[in-house]
Tab-separated table of C-alpha atoms in Angstrom:
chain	number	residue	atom	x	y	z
U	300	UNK	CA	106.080	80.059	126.395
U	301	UNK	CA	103.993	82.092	123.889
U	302	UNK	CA	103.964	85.820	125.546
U	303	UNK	CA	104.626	88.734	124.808
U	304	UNK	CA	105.102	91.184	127.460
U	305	UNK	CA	104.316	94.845	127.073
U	306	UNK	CA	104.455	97.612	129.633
U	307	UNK	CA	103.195	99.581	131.024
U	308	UNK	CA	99.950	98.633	130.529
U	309	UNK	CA	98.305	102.250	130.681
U	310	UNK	CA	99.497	105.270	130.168
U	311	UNK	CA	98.510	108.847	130.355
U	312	UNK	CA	101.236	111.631	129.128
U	313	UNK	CA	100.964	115.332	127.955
U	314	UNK	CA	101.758	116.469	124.845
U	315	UNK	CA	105.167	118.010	126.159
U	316	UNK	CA	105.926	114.655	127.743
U	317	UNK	CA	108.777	112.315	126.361
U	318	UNK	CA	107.641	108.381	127.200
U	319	UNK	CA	108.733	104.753	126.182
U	320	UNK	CA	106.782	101.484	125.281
U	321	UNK	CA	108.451	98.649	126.067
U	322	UNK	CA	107.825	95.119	124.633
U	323	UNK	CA	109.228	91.823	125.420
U	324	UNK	CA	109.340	88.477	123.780
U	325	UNK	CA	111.613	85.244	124.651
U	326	UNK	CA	110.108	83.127	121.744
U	327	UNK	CA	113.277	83.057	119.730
U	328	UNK	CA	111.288	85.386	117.228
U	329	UNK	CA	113.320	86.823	113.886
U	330	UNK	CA	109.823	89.727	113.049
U	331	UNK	CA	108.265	92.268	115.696
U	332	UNK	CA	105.713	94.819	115.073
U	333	UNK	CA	104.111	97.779	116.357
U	334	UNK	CA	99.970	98.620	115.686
U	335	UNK	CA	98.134	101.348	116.685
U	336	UNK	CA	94.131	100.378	117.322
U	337	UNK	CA	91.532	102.783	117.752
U	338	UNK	CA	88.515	102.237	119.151
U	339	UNK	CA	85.748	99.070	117.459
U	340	UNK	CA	88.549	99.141	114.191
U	341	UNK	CA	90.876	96.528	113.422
U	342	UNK	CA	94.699	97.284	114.420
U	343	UNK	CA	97.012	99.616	111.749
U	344	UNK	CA	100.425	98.565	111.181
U	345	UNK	CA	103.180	101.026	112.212
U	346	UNK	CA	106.634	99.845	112.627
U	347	UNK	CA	107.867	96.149	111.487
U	348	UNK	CA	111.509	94.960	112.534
U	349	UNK	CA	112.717	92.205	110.628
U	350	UNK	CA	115.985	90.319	111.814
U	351	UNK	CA	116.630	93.539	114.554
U	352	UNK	CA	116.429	95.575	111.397
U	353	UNK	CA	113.614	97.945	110.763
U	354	UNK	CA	111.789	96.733	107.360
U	355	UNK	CA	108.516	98.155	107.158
U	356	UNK	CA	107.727	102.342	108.645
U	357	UNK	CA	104.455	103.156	107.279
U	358	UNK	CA	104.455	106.277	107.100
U	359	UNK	CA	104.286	107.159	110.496
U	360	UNK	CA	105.182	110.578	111.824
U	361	UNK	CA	108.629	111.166	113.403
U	362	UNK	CA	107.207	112.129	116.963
U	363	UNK	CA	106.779	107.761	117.273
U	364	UNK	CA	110.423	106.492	116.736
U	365	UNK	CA	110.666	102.393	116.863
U	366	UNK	CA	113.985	100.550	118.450
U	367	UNK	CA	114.985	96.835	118.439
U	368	UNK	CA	118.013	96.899	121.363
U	369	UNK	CA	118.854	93.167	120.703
U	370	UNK	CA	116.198	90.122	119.018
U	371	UNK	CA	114.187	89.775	122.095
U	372	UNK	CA	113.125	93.630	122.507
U	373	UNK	CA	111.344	96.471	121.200
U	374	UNK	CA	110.266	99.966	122.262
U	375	UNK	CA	108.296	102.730	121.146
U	376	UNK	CA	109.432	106.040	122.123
U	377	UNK	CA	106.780	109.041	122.035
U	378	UNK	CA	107.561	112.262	122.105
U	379	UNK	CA	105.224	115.464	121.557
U	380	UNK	CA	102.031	113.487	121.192
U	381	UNK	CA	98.995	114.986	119.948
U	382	UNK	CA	95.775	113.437	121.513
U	383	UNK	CA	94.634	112.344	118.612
U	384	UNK	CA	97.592	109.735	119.071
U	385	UNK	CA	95.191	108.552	121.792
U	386	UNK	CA	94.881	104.643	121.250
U	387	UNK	CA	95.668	101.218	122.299
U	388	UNK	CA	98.999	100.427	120.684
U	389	UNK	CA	99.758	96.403	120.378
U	390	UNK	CA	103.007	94.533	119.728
U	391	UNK	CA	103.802	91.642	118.013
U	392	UNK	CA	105.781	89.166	117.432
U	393	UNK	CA	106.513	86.143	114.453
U	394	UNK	CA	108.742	83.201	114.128
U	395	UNK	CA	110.208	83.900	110.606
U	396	UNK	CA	109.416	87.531	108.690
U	397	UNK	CA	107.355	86.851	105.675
U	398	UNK	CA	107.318	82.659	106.099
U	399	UNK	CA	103.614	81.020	106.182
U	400	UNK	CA	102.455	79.627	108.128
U	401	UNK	CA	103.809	81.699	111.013
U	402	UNK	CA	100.904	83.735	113.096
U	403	UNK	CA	101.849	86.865	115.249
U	404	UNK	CA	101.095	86.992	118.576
U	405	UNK	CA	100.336	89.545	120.047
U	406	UNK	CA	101.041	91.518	123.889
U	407	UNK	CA	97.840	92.815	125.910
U	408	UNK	CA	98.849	96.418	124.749
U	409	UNK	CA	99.131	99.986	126.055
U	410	UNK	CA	96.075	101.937	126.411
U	411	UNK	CA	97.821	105.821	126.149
U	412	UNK	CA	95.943	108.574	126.555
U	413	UNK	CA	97.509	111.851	125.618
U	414	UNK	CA	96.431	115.093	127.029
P	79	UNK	CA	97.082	94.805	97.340
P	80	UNK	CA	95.195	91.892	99.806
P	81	UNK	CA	91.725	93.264	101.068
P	82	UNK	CA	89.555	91.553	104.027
P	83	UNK	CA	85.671	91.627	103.738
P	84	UNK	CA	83.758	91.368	107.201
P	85	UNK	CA	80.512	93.081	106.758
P	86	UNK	CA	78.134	91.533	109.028
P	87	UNK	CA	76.436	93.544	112.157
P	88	UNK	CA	77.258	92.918	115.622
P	89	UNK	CA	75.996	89.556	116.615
P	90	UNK	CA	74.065	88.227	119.717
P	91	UNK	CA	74.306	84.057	120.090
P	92	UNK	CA	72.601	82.277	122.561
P	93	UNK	CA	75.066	80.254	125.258
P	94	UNK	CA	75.677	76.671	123.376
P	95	UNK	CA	74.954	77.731	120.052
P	96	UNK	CA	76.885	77.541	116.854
P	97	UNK	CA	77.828	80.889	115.365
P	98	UNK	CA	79.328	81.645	111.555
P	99	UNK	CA	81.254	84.318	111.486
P	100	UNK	CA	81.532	85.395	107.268
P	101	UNK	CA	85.099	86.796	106.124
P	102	UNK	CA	85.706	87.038	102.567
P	103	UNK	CA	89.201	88.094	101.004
P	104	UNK	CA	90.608	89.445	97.746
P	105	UNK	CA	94.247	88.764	96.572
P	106	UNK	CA	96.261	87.652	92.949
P	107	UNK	CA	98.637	85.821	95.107
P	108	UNK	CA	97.973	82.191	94.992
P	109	UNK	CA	100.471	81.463	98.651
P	110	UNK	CA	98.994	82.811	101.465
P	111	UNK	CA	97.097	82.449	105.139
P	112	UNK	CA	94.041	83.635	106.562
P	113	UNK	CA	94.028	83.846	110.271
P	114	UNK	CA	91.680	84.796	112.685
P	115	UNK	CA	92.134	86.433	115.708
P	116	UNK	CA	89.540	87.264	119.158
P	117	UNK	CA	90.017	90.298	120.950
P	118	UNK	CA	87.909	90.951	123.954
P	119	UNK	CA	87.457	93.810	125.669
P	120	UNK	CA	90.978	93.557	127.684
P	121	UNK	CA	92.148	94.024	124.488
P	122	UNK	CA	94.813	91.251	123.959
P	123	UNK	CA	94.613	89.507	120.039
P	124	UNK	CA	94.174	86.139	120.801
P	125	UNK	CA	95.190	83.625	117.546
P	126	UNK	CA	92.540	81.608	117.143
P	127	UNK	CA	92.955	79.411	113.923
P	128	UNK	CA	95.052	79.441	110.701
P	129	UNK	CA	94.138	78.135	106.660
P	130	UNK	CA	96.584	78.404	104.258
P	131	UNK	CA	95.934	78.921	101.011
P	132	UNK	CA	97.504	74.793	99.566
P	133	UNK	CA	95.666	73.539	102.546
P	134	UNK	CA	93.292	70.624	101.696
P	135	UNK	CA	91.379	70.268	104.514
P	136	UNK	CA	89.477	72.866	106.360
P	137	UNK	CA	91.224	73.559	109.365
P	138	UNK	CA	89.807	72.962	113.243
P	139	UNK	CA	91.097	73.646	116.273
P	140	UNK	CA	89.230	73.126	119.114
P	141	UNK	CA	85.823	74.514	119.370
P	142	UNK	CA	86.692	76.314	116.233
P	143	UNK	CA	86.823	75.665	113.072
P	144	UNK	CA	87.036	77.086	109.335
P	145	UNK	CA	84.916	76.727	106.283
P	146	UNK	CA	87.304	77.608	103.721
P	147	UNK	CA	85.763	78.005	100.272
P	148	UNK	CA	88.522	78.999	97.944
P	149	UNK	CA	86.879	79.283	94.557
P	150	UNK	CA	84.294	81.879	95.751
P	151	UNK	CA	87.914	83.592	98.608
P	152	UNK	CA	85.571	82.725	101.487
P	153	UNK	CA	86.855	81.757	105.185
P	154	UNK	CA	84.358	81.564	107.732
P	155	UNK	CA	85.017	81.152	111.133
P	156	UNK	CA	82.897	78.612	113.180
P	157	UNK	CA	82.542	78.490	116.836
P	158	UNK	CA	80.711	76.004	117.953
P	159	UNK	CA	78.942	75.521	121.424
P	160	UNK	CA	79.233	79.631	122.649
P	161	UNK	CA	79.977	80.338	125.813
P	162	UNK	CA	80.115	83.495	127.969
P	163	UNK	CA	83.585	83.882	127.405
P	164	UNK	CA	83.672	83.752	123.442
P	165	UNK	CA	82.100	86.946	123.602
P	166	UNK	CA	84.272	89.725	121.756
P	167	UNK	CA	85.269	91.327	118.102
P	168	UNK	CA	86.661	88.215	115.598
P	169	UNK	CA	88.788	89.583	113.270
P	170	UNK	CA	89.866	87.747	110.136
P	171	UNK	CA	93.190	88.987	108.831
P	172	UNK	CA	95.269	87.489	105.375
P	173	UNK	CA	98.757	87.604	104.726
P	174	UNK	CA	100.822	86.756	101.662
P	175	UNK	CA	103.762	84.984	101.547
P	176	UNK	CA	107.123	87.319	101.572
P	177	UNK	CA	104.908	89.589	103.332
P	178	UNK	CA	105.238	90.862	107.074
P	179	UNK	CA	101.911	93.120	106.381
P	180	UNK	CA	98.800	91.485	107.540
P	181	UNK	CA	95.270	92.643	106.172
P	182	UNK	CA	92.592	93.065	109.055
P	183	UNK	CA	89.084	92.959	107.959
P	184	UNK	CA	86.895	95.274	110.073
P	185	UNK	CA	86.066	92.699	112.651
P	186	UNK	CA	82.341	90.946	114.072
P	187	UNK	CA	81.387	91.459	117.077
P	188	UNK	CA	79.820	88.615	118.801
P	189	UNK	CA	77.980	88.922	122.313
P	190	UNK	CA	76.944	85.689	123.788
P	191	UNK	CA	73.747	85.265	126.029
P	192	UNK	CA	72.961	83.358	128.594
């Protein structure tokens, strides 16, 4: 089983709203990762948890806080969006953090729209 | 820093064609992997196809494979006989060893015709 699970799969919230982004993946997986992808560009890296430990932030602001409950999960939890945060935001997944020749695959992503 | 060049304009391919898709990279490291992903409009990345950087043979996988060209930091993907369903944006993305950050190029977009 190579999935990752992410829901839900669209989204629409206001900018008072307070929302989660769930992710799943029962690959025995040490890294996960959050991206956020705009429209025809390639995904950014947000949020990288390494070992159920958060290793990588870059730089995002505070209103997108990242969790790891336990190895298998990870959410994203928005809270006074602007709708410029409008985007499709993909999670990943790798066997071993920083190890070649491990690829991360990725969920089919949330499309949020923020209003 | 690692840095992904995809600079080619959107592409149309006829249906059973072969298509190159160009990706050249920059990095001082001498371990790492180029991967390259499709993402069609549903927007899932789909792993397509991995070269490492000690790798001695060009790697294939299927209908796809990759002309890796390390003197001149060249990795172009090759999909041979299109179809319908190929059609989408090809990203080629590099990542260093000890690194979780991978480097996206900009992508190719590839439309296949019938």
């Amino acid at each position: 089983d190579t999935e990752v699970t992410q829901t839900p799969k669209h989204l629409v919230m206001g900018m008072t709203n307070k929302k989660s982004l769930k992710c799943e993946q029962h690959m025995g997986h040490r890294a996960m990762y959050w991206y956020k992808q705009k429209a025809k560009k390639p995904p950014e890296l947000m949020f990288v948890y390494s070992y159920e430990k958060l290793s990588i932030n870059e730089s995002v602001p505070s209103r997108f806080s990242p969790e790891c409950p336990n190895s298998s999960l990870l959410n994203l939890h928005l809270h006074a969006l602007q709708p410029e945060d409008s985007a499709l935001y993909l999670c990943a997944s790798s066997q071993e953090p920083g190890q070649l020749p491990y690829e991360q695959y990725f969920g089919p992503g949330t499309r949020l729209t923020v209003t | 820093a690692q840095k992904i060049t995809q600079t080619q304009p959107g592409m149309f391919v006829q249906e059973k064609e072969a298509v190159t898709l160009d990706c050249t990279y920059d990095t001082s490291d001498p371990s790492y992997g180029l991967f390259w992903y499709k993402q069609p409009s549903s927007g899932e990345m789909i792993f397509l196809i991995y070269q490492g950087s000690y790798d001695q043979q060009n790697a294939t996988e299927g209908r796809y494979s990759l002309n890796f060209q390390k003197a001149r930091k060249s990795a172009n993907l090759v999909i041979s006989a299109s179809q319908l369903g190929d059609s989408a944006m090809y990203f080629c993305a590099l990542r260093t060893y000890g690194n979780n950050r991978l480097a996206f190029g900009k992508g190719n977009q590839v439309v296949v015709i019938p």
